[in-house]
Amino acid sequence: MNKRKLKKWGLWFLILIVVTSVTSIVWVNHQLIAIQGSYTKLVDPTTYVSTEPKVVITNVNILATDCSHFIPNQTILLENGKIIKIGQDSLKINDHTVIDGTGKYLIPGLVDAHVHLKDSKNDLLLYLAKGVTHVREMTGNKTHIQWRNEINKGAIGPKIFVSSEKVNSKSGFSGFFESWTRNRINYASVKGAKKVIKNLSEDGFDAVKISSHLNQSMFEITIEMAKEYNIPVLGHIPNGVKLEDVYSSGMVEIAHVEEIVKSTMNDFRDSGQTGNDAYLGYLETRCDDIAKQLAKNKIAVVSTIWLMESLPEQKLNLETFIKRIPLNYVNPALIEGTNLSKGWLPGNNSYEVSEEVKADKTENAAEKAFWDTYVAAIHMVTKALCKNNVVLMAGTDANTALTVPGFSLHDELESLSRIGISNGKVLYSGTRAPAEWMNSNSGEIKVGFNSDLILLKGNPLDDITEIRNIEAVFFGKFAMQKDQINALLNAIKEKNNESRTMDLEPYLN
């Protein structure tokens, strides 16, 4: 073959490589965008939400600011998104919308302290329909900042606190690939950390979130740089960092109770001990001290215990357990997954164990024993945090497998109640605690506070499941009554069904 032909074939080979590479990149990007729900058809919220700049709720029971009791027979005046007056006296009513609160219970709007919004605005409406008037996005991007700013200016949606994507300390191709495919930030030097955190601050992120895959030196540098730019650091406990190093580090919040459990499990293994019962005994001796140190250093903790409670079922009994989940309301792409990402369904769920493990009685029993121990440890630590007055904020990891936005916070509050935490403290964890942490001027029913409120049919202090019986939701200048809420939920279900590529019927109850 002469040189001219070789050159020609070489050129065609180069073109083939370029075309293949570009096609692969486009395909991967399409998959990454799809899993975020960008192609899900959207509901127009204006059809289901009323603009109510002036509202008076009469003769209603109002939750006390410490969440310990209800104050009976109160009338509350709302104007332009603020609580103007509260009292038993008859209030002057001009052009206000009047709502009879007789026999009903008014609480602050709920806050989900740990969510993952993805790219479908339908999720914002799910939160509102379930009384969640504020969310904290824990893998945020510039789209979420844009949503936050639009809502702050009067758009329909829950208020949003936006943390950054997780910070790792991986470098080279591994770091690049994770940043591209898994929404991670990577740096491995002081210069890199300073540049990233400066940019996050300038872009308007509310916090820096650290991941488990951050080495100790970058953990310390991240906190140091974040202090310089006055942006809080929260998230996971990095794998190489001890709990003792977290206490005085300047980290302001641990993203999950689970992080404490994982850290103590590592300490237990390092001590040479083994066995599930032995670990629980070891943890029991440490729980109070851990909680006291967290309280002393003013480090808040987010719960996310319902998701942990679901793990034994998701791993070993998913086909039955999934039928308890209101899948119709979930972003279809998350449920179905893509060629690059697992979804929620049996056979394609990232938590589910292999069929071989399920079939092997010994392995199955060992798996169940471990995860039952894990859940027991989560419960033990959570109760110790409450006992020792650590700031506990209810969060769900919403949009992680089987955690449905809005619905999941009701599950979480019920889980907290079920393990023995008083309903007053449970409500505090889902209202005032996160609102105070964010300094959001909400979370309490007080004059001058934002009028983000939920009207309930029954008393949630007597029965926490009453948080599901919503009569009305108020947020900013907007309100939704029960019939509007139901219509909105049906509309979200219909739009999601239009966006599906597979039949959910086999997985519905």
Coordinates of C-alpha atoms in Angstrom, one line a residue:
M1 CA 0.0 0.0 0.0
N2 CA 1.5 3.4 -1.0
K3 CA 1.9 6.4 1.3
R4 CA -1.0 8.2 -0.3
K5 CA -3.4 5.3 0.6
L6 CA -2.0 5.0 4.1
K7 CA -2.5 8.7 4.6
K8 CA -6.1 8.4 3.3
W9 CA -6.9 5.4 5.6
G10 CA -5.3 7.2 8.5
L11 CA -7.5 10.2 7.9
W12 CA -10.6 8.1 7.8
F13 CA -9.5 6.3 10.9
L14 CA -9.0 9.6 12.7
I15 CA -12.5 10.8 11.6
L16 CA -14.0 7.5 12.8
I17 CA -12.4 8.0 16.2
V18 CA -13.6 11.6 16.5
V19 CA -17.1 10.7 15.4
T20 CA -17.2 7.8 17.8
S21 CA -15.9 9.9 20.7
V22 CA -18.4 12.8 20.0
T23 CA -21.2 10.3 19.7
S24 CA -20.2 8.6 23.0
I25 CA -20.0 12.0 24.8
V26 CA -23.4 13.1 23.5
W27 CA -24.9 9.7 24.5
V28 CA -23.5 9.8 28.0
N29 CA -24.7 13.4 28.4
H30 CA -28.1 12.4 27.3
Q31 CA -28.2 9.6 29.9
L32 CA -27.0 12.0 32.6
I33 CA -29.6 14.6 31.8
A34 CA -32.4 12.0 31.5
I35 CA -31.8 10.5 35.0
Q36 CA -32.2 14.0 36.4
G37 CA -35.8 14.2 35.1
S38 CA -35.1 17.0 32.6
Y39 CA -37.4 15.3 30.1
T40 CA -40.3 14.8 32.5
K41 CA -43.4 16.7 31.4
L42 CA -44.3 19.5 33.9
V43 CA -47.4 20.6 35.7
D44 CA -48.5 24.3 35.6
P45 CA -48.8 25.2 39.3
T46 CA -50.9 28.3 38.7
T47 CA -53.9 26.1 38.0
Y48 CA -53.8 24.6 41.5
V49 CA -52.5 27.5 43.7
S50 CA -54.5 30.5 44.8
T51 CA -52.9 33.9 45.3
E52 CA -54.0 35.0 48.8
P53 CA -52.2 38.1 49.9
K54 CA -54.6 38.6 52.9
V55 CA -55.9 35.7 54.9
V56 CA -57.5 35.4 58.4
I57 CA -57.8 32.0 60.1
T58 CA -60.3 32.1 62.9
N59 CA -60.8 30.1 66.0
V60 CA -57.8 27.7 65.4
N61 CA -55.5 25.8 67.7
I62 CA -51.9 27.2 67.2
L63 CA -48.7 25.2 67.9
A64 CA -46.7 26.9 70.7
T65 CA -43.2 28.1 69.6
D66 CA -41.5 25.3 71.7
C67 CA -43.8 22.7 70.0
S68 CA -45.0 21.4 73.4
H69 CA -48.7 22.2 73.2
F70 CA -51.4 24.0 71.2
I71 CA -52.8 27.3 72.2
P72 CA -56.6 27.1 71.6
N73 CA -59.1 29.4 69.9
Q74 CA -56.7 31.8 68.2
T75 CA -57.3 34.1 65.3
I76 CA -54.3 34.7 63.0
L77 CA -54.0 37.5 60.4
L78 CA -51.7 36.9 57.4
E79 CA -50.7 39.7 54.9
N80 CA -48.3 39.5 52.0
G81 CA -46.5 36.5 53.3
K82 CA -46.1 37.6 56.9
I83 CA -47.9 36.9 60.2
I84 CA -49.4 40.3 61.2
K85 CA -51.4 39.5 64.3
I86 CA -52.4 36.6 66.6
G87 CA -54.9 36.7 69.4
Q88 CA -58.3 35.7 70.8
D89 CA -59.8 39.1 70.1
S90 CA -61.9 39.6 67.0
L91 CA -59.5 41.0 64.3
K92 CA -60.6 43.7 61.9
I93 CA -61.2 42.0 58.6
N94 CA -61.5 44.0 55.4
D95 CA -60.8 42.2 52.1
H96 CA -59.2 39.2 53.8
T97 CA -60.0 35.6 52.8
V98 CA -61.6 34.0 55.9
I99 CA -60.9 30.4 56.8
D100 CA -62.7 28.8 59.7
G101 CA -60.1 26.9 61.8
T102 CA -62.6 25.6 64.4
G103 CA -61.4 22.2 65.7
K104 CA -58.3 22.3 63.5
Y105 CA -54.6 22.7 64.2
L106 CA -52.1 25.2 62.7
I107 CA -48.4 24.3 62.6
P108 CA -45.4 25.9 60.9
G109 CA -44.6 24.7 57.4
L110 CA -42.4 21.6 57.4
V111 CA -38.7 21.7 56.4
D112 CA -37.0 18.7 54.8
A113 CA -33.4 19.3 55.8
H114 CA -31.9 16.9 53.2
V115 CA -33.2 16.5 49.7
H116 CA -31.9 16.0 46.1
L117 CA -34.1 18.1 43.8
K118 CA -32.8 16.8 40.4
D119 CA -34.2 18.8 37.4
S120 CA -37.9 18.2 37.5
K121 CA -39.9 21.1 39.0
N122 CA -42.8 18.7 39.6
D123 CA -40.9 17.8 42.8
L124 CA -41.2 21.3 44.1
L125 CA -45.0 21.0 43.9
L126 CA -44.9 17.6 45.6
Y127 CA -43.2 19.3 48.6
L128 CA -45.9 22.0 48.8
A129 CA -48.7 19.5 48.5
K130 CA -47.3 17.7 51.5
G131 CA -46.9 20.8 53.6
V132 CA -43.1 21.1 53.1
T133 CA -42.5 24.8 52.6
H134 CA -38.7 24.8 52.8
V135 CA -36.1 22.3 51.5
R136 CA -32.4 22.0 51.8
E137 CA -30.8 20.8 48.6
M138 CA -27.7 18.8 49.3
T139 CA -26.2 18.3 45.9
G140 CA -27.0 21.7 44.4
N141 CA -26.1 23.3 41.1
K142 CA -26.7 26.6 39.4
T143 CA -30.2 25.5 38.3
H144 CA -31.2 25.1 41.9
I145 CA -29.8 28.5 42.8
Q146 CA -31.9 30.0 39.9
W147 CA -35.0 28.2 41.3
R148 CA -34.2 29.5 44.8
N149 CA -33.9 33.1 43.5
E150 CA -37.1 32.9 41.5
I151 CA -39.0 31.6 44.5
N152 CA -37.6 34.3 46.7
K153 CA -38.9 36.8 44.2
G154 CA -42.4 35.4 44.3
A155 CA -42.5 32.2 42.1
I156 CA -44.5 29.2 43.3
G157 CA -42.4 26.7 45.2
P158 CA -40.9 25.9 48.6
K159 CA -38.0 28.1 49.7
I160 CA -34.7 26.4 48.9
F161 CA -31.4 26.3 50.7
V162 CA -28.7 25.2 48.3
S163 CA -25.5 23.3 49.3
S164 CA -22.8 22.6 46.7
E165 CA -22.2 19.3 45.0
K166 CA -20.1 16.9 47.2
V167 CA -16.4 17.8 47.5
N168 CA -13.9 15.0 46.9
S169 CA -10.1 15.0 46.8
K170 CA -9.7 12.8 43.8
S171 CA -7.4 14.0 41.0
G172 CA -6.5 13.1 37.4
F173 CA -8.9 11.1 35.2
S174 CA -10.7 9.6 38.2
G175 CA -11.5 13.1 39.5
F176 CA -12.6 14.3 36.0
F177 CA -14.8 11.3 35.4
E178 CA -16.6 11.6 38.8
S179 CA -17.1 15.4 38.2
W180 CA -18.6 14.6 34.8
T181 CA -20.8 11.6 35.6
R182 CA -21.6 11.9 39.4
N183 CA -21.9 15.6 40.0
R184 CA -18.8 15.8 42.2
I185 CA -16.3 18.6 42.9
N186 CA -12.7 17.5 43.0
Y187 CA -9.5 19.2 44.2
A188 CA -6.3 18.0 45.8
S189 CA -4.4 21.2 46.6
V190 CA -4.8 24.4 48.6
K191 CA -4.9 26.4 45.4
G192 CA -7.7 24.2 44.0
A193 CA -9.7 24.4 47.3
K194 CA -9.4 28.2 47.4
K195 CA -10.5 28.6 43.8
V196 CA -13.5 26.3 44.1
I197 CA -14.8 27.7 47.4
K198 CA -14.3 31.3 46.2
N199 CA -16.4 30.4 43.1
L200 CA -19.1 28.6 45.2
S201 CA -19.4 31.7 47.4
E202 CA -19.6 34.0 44.4
D203 CA -22.2 31.8 42.7
G204 CA -24.4 32.1 45.8
F205 CA -24.3 28.6 47.3
D206 CA -25.5 28.5 50.9
A207 CA -23.0 25.8 52.1
V208 CA -20.1 23.6 51.0
K209 CA -20.9 19.9 51.2
I210 CA -18.1 17.4 51.8
S211 CA -18.2 13.8 50.8
S212 CA -16.8 10.6 52.3
H213 CA -14.0 10.7 49.8
L214 CA -12.2 13.7 51.0
N215 CA -8.8 13.1 52.6
Q216 CA -7.9 14.6 56.0
S217 CA -5.7 17.4 54.7
M218 CA -8.3 18.5 52.2
F219 CA -11.0 18.3 54.9
E220 CA -9.0 20.7 57.1
I221 CA -8.2 23.0 54.2
T222 CA -11.8 23.1 53.0
I223 CA -13.0 24.3 56.4
E224 CA -10.2 26.8 56.6
M225 CA -11.0 28.2 53.1
A226 CA -14.7 28.2 53.8
K227 CA -14.2 30.3 56.9
E228 CA -12.4 32.8 54.8
Y229 CA -15.4 33.2 52.5
N230 CA -17.9 32.9 55.3
I231 CA -19.7 29.8 53.9
P232 CA -20.6 26.9 56.3
V233 CA -19.2 23.4 55.7
L234 CA -21.5 20.4 56.2
G235 CA -21.9 16.8 54.9
H236 CA -20.4 13.4 55.5
I237 CA -17.6 12.4 57.8
P238 CA -14.7 11.7 55.4
N239 CA -13.4 8.1 55.6
G240 CA -10.0 9.0 57.1
V241 CA -11.4 11.5 59.7
K242 CA -12.2 10.4 63.2
L243 CA -15.2 11.7 65.1
E244 CA -12.9 13.3 67.6
D245 CA -11.4 15.3 64.8
V246 CA -14.8 16.5 63.7
Y247 CA -15.8 18.0 67.0
S248 CA -13.5 21.0 67.0
S249 CA -13.0 21.1 63.2
G250 CA -15.4 23.9 62.4
M251 CA -17.8 21.7 60.5
V252 CA -21.3 22.8 61.4
E253 CA -23.4 19.9 60.5
I254 CA -23.3 16.1 59.9
A255 CA -25.6 15.1 57.0
H256 CA -27.0 11.9 58.4
V257 CA -27.1 10.0 61.7
E258 CA -25.7 7.2 59.6
E259 CA -22.4 9.0 59.4
I260 CA -21.9 8.7 63.2
V261 CA -22.8 5.0 63.0
K262 CA -20.3 4.3 60.2
S263 CA -17.6 6.1 62.1
T264 CA -18.2 4.1 65.3
M265 CA -18.3 0.9 63.3
N266 CA -14.8 1.7 61.9
D267 CA -13.6 2.4 65.5
F268 CA -15.1 -0.9 66.6
R269 CA -13.3 -2.9 63.9
D270 CA -10.0 -1.0 64.5
S271 CA -10.2 -2.2 68.2
G272 CA -10.2 -5.8 67.0
Q273 CA -13.7 -6.6 68.2
T274 CA -16.3 -8.4 66.1
G275 CA -20.0 -9.3 66.2
N276 CA -23.2 -7.5 65.8
D277 CA -24.3 -7.7 69.5
A278 CA -20.8 -6.7 70.6
Y279 CA -20.9 -3.6 68.4
L280 CA -24.2 -2.5 69.8
G281 CA -22.8 -2.9 73.3
Y282 CA -19.8 -0.9 72.3
L283 CA -21.9 1.8 70.8
E284 CA -24.1 2.1 73.9
T285 CA -21.1 3.0 75.9
R286 CA -20.2 5.8 73.5
C287 CA -23.5 7.3 72.5
D288 CA -23.9 9.9 75.2
D289 CA -20.4 11.1 75.0
I290 CA -20.6 11.6 71.3
A291 CA -23.9 13.5 71.6
K292 CA -22.5 15.7 74.4
Q293 CA -19.4 16.6 72.2
L294 CA -21.7 17.4 69.3
A295 CA -23.9 19.6 71.4
K296 CA -20.9 21.3 73.1
N297 CA -19.4 22.1 69.6
K298 CA -22.8 23.2 68.2
I299 CA -22.7 20.6 65.4
A300 CA -26.2 19.8 64.1
V301 CA -27.2 16.4 62.8
V302 CA -29.8 15.5 60.1
S303 CA -31.8 12.4 60.7
T304 CA -32.6 10.4 57.5
I305 CA -33.5 7.4 59.6
W306 CA -36.5 6.1 57.5
L307 CA -34.2 5.4 54.5
M308 CA -31.9 3.4 56.8
E309 CA -34.9 1.5 58.2
S310 CA -35.9 0.7 54.6
L311 CA -32.5 -0.9 53.8
P312 CA -33.1 -4.4 55.1
E313 CA -36.3 -4.5 53.0
Q314 CA -34.8 -2.9 49.9
K315 CA -31.9 -5.3 50.0
L316 CA -33.8 -8.5 50.7
N317 CA -37.5 -8.0 50.2
L318 CA -37.8 -5.2 47.6
E319 CA -40.6 -6.8 45.4
T320 CA -42.9 -6.7 48.4
F321 CA -41.7 -3.5 50.1
I322 CA -41.8 -1.3 47.0
K323 CA -45.6 -1.7 46.8
R324 CA -45.8 0.5 49.9
I325 CA -44.2 3.4 48.0
P326 CA -46.3 6.0 46.1
L327 CA -44.3 5.5 42.9
N328 CA -46.8 7.3 40.7
Y329 CA -45.6 10.7 42.0
V330 CA -41.9 10.0 41.4
N331 CA -39.9 11.4 38.5
P332 CA -40.1 8.5 36.0
A333 CA -36.4 8.6 35.1
L334 CA -35.4 8.0 38.7
I335 CA -37.6 4.9 39.0
E336 CA -36.6 3.4 35.6
G337 CA -33.0 4.3 35.6
T338 CA -30.8 4.6 32.5
N339 CA -28.1 2.6 30.9
L340 CA -25.6 4.4 33.1
S341 CA -27.6 4.7 36.4
K342 CA -29.7 2.2 38.4
G343 CA -33.3 3.0 39.3
W344 CA -35.6 2.0 42.0
L345 CA -37.2 -1.2 40.7
P346 CA -36.4 -4.8 41.5
G347 CA -33.5 -6.1 39.5
N348 CA -32.2 -2.5 39.0
N349 CA -32.0 -1.1 42.5
S350 CA -28.6 -0.1 43.8
Y351 CA -29.4 -1.3 47.3
E352 CA -30.8 -4.7 46.4
V353 CA -28.5 -7.7 46.9
S354 CA -27.9 -10.3 44.3
E355 CA -30.3 -13.2 43.7
E356 CA -27.5 -15.5 44.8
V357 CA -27.4 -13.9 48.2
K358 CA -31.2 -14.0 48.5
A359 CA -31.1 -17.7 47.6
D360 CA -28.3 -18.6 50.0
K361 CA -29.9 -19.0 53.5
T362 CA -26.7 -18.4 55.4
E363 CA -25.7 -15.3 53.4
N364 CA -29.3 -14.0 53.5
A365 CA -29.4 -14.4 57.3
A366 CA -26.0 -12.7 57.7
E367 CA -27.1 -9.8 55.5
K368 CA -30.3 -9.4 57.4
A369 CA -28.5 -9.5 60.8
F370 CA -26.0 -6.9 59.7
W371 CA -28.7 -4.4 58.4
D372 CA -31.0 -5.0 61.4
T373 CA -28.0 -4.1 63.6
Y374 CA -27.3 -1.1 61.5
V375 CA -30.9 0.2 61.9
A376 CA -30.7 -0.5 65.7
A377 CA -27.6 1.6 65.9
I378 CA -29.3 4.4 64.0
H379 CA -32.1 4.4 66.5
M380 CA -29.7 4.3 69.4
V381 CA -27.7 7.3 68.2
T382 CA -30.8 9.3 67.3
K383 CA -32.3 8.9 70.8
A384 CA -28.9 9.9 72.4
L385 CA -28.8 13.0 70.2
C386 CA -32.3 14.0 71.4
K387 CA -31.5 13.2 75.0
N388 CA -28.4 15.4 75.0
N389 CA -30.0 18.4 73.2
V390 CA -28.1 18.1 69.9
V391 CA -29.8 20.1 67.2
L392 CA -31.6 17.3 65.3
M393 CA -33.1 18.3 61.9
A394 CA -35.5 16.0 60.1
G395 CA -34.3 15.1 56.6
T396 CA -35.0 12.3 54.2
D397 CA -32.4 12.1 51.4
A398 CA -35.5 12.6 49.1
N399 CA -35.1 11.1 45.6
T400 CA -32.7 8.5 46.9
A401 CA -34.3 5.1 46.2
L402 CA -37.9 4.8 47.5
T403 CA -37.8 8.2 49.2
V404 CA -40.6 10.2 47.5
P405 CA -40.4 14.0 47.7
G406 CA -42.8 15.4 50.2
F407 CA -44.2 12.0 51.2
S408 CA -40.8 11.0 52.6
L409 CA -40.8 13.7 55.3
H410 CA -44.1 12.4 56.7
D411 CA -42.4 8.9 56.8
E412 CA -39.4 10.4 58.6
L413 CA -41.4 12.2 61.3
E414 CA -43.4 9.0 61.9
S415 CA -40.1 7.0 62.2
L416 CA -38.8 9.5 64.8
S417 CA -42.0 9.2 66.8
R418 CA -42.0 5.4 66.5
I419 CA -38.6 5.1 68.1
G420 CA -39.8 6.9 71.2
I421 CA -39.0 10.6 70.6
S422 CA -41.9 12.8 71.8
N423 CA -44.1 14.2 69.1
G424 CA -43.3 17.7 70.3
K425 CA -39.6 17.1 69.6
V426 CA -40.4 15.4 66.4
L427 CA -42.4 18.5 65.2
Y428 CA -39.5 20.7 66.4
S429 CA -37.0 18.7 64.3
G430 CA -39.2 19.3 61.2
T431 CA -40.0 22.9 61.8
R432 CA -38.2 25.2 64.2
A433 CA -34.8 23.4 64.4
P434 CA -34.0 23.7 60.7
A435 CA -35.6 27.1 60.3
E436 CA -33.5 28.5 63.1
W437 CA -30.4 26.8 61.7
M438 CA -31.0 28.6 58.4
N439 CA -32.1 31.8 60.1
S440 CA -35.1 31.8 57.8
N441 CA -37.6 33.8 59.9
S442 CA -40.0 30.8 59.8
G443 CA -40.6 27.6 61.8
E444 CA -42.6 29.3 64.5
I445 CA -46.0 30.9 64.6
K446 CA -45.1 34.4 65.7
V447 CA -45.9 37.9 64.6
G448 CA -43.4 39.1 62.1
F449 CA -42.5 35.6 60.9
N450 CA -43.1 34.3 57.4
S451 CA -46.6 32.9 57.0
D452 CA -45.4 29.4 55.9
L453 CA -48.1 27.3 57.7
I454 CA -50.1 24.1 57.5
L455 CA -53.7 23.7 58.7
L456 CA -54.2 20.1 59.9
K457 CA -57.5 18.2 60.6
G458 CA -56.2 16.6 63.8
N459 CA -53.7 17.1 66.6
P460 CA -50.2 15.8 65.6
L461 CA -49.0 16.0 69.3
D462 CA -51.5 13.2 70.0
D463 CA -50.9 11.3 66.8
I464 CA -48.0 12.3 64.5
T465 CA -49.7 10.7 61.5
E466 CA -52.1 13.7 61.6
I467 CA -49.4 15.6 59.6
R468 CA -50.8 13.7 56.6
N469 CA -54.3 15.1 57.1
I470 CA -53.7 18.5 55.5
E471 CA -56.6 20.9 55.1
A472 CA -54.6 23.8 53.7
V473 CA -51.0 24.9 53.0
F474 CA -49.9 28.6 53.1
F475 CA -46.6 29.7 51.7
G476 CA -45.7 33.3 51.0
K477 CA -48.6 35.0 49.3
F478 CA -50.0 31.7 48.1
A479 CA -52.4 29.0 49.5
M480 CA -53.8 25.6 48.6
Q481 CA -56.9 24.1 50.0
K482 CA -57.5 20.4 50.3
D483 CA -59.3 20.0 47.0
Q484 CA -56.5 22.0 45.2
I485 CA -53.9 19.8 46.8
N486 CA -55.6 16.6 45.6
A487 CA -56.0 18.0 42.1
L488 CA -52.3 19.0 42.0
L489 CA -51.3 15.5 43.1
N490 CA -53.4 13.9 40.4
A491 CA -51.9 16.3 37.8
I492 CA -48.4 15.3 38.8
K493 CA -49.3 11.7 38.6
E494 CA -50.7 12.2 35.1
K495 CA -47.7 14.1 33.8
N496 CA -45.4 11.5 35.2
N497 CA -47.4 8.7 33.5
E498 CA -47.1 10.6 30.2
S499 CA -43.3 10.6 30.6
R500 CA -42.9 6.9 31.4
T501 CA -41.4 4.2 29.2
M502 CA -42.4 1.2 31.3
D503 CA -45.5 0.0 33.1
L504 CA -45.5 0.6 36.9
E505 CA -48.6 -1.5 37.5
P506 CA -46.8 -4.6 38.7
Y507 CA -45.1 -2.5 41.5
L508 CA -48.2 -0.7 42.8
N509 CA -50.3 -1.8 45.6

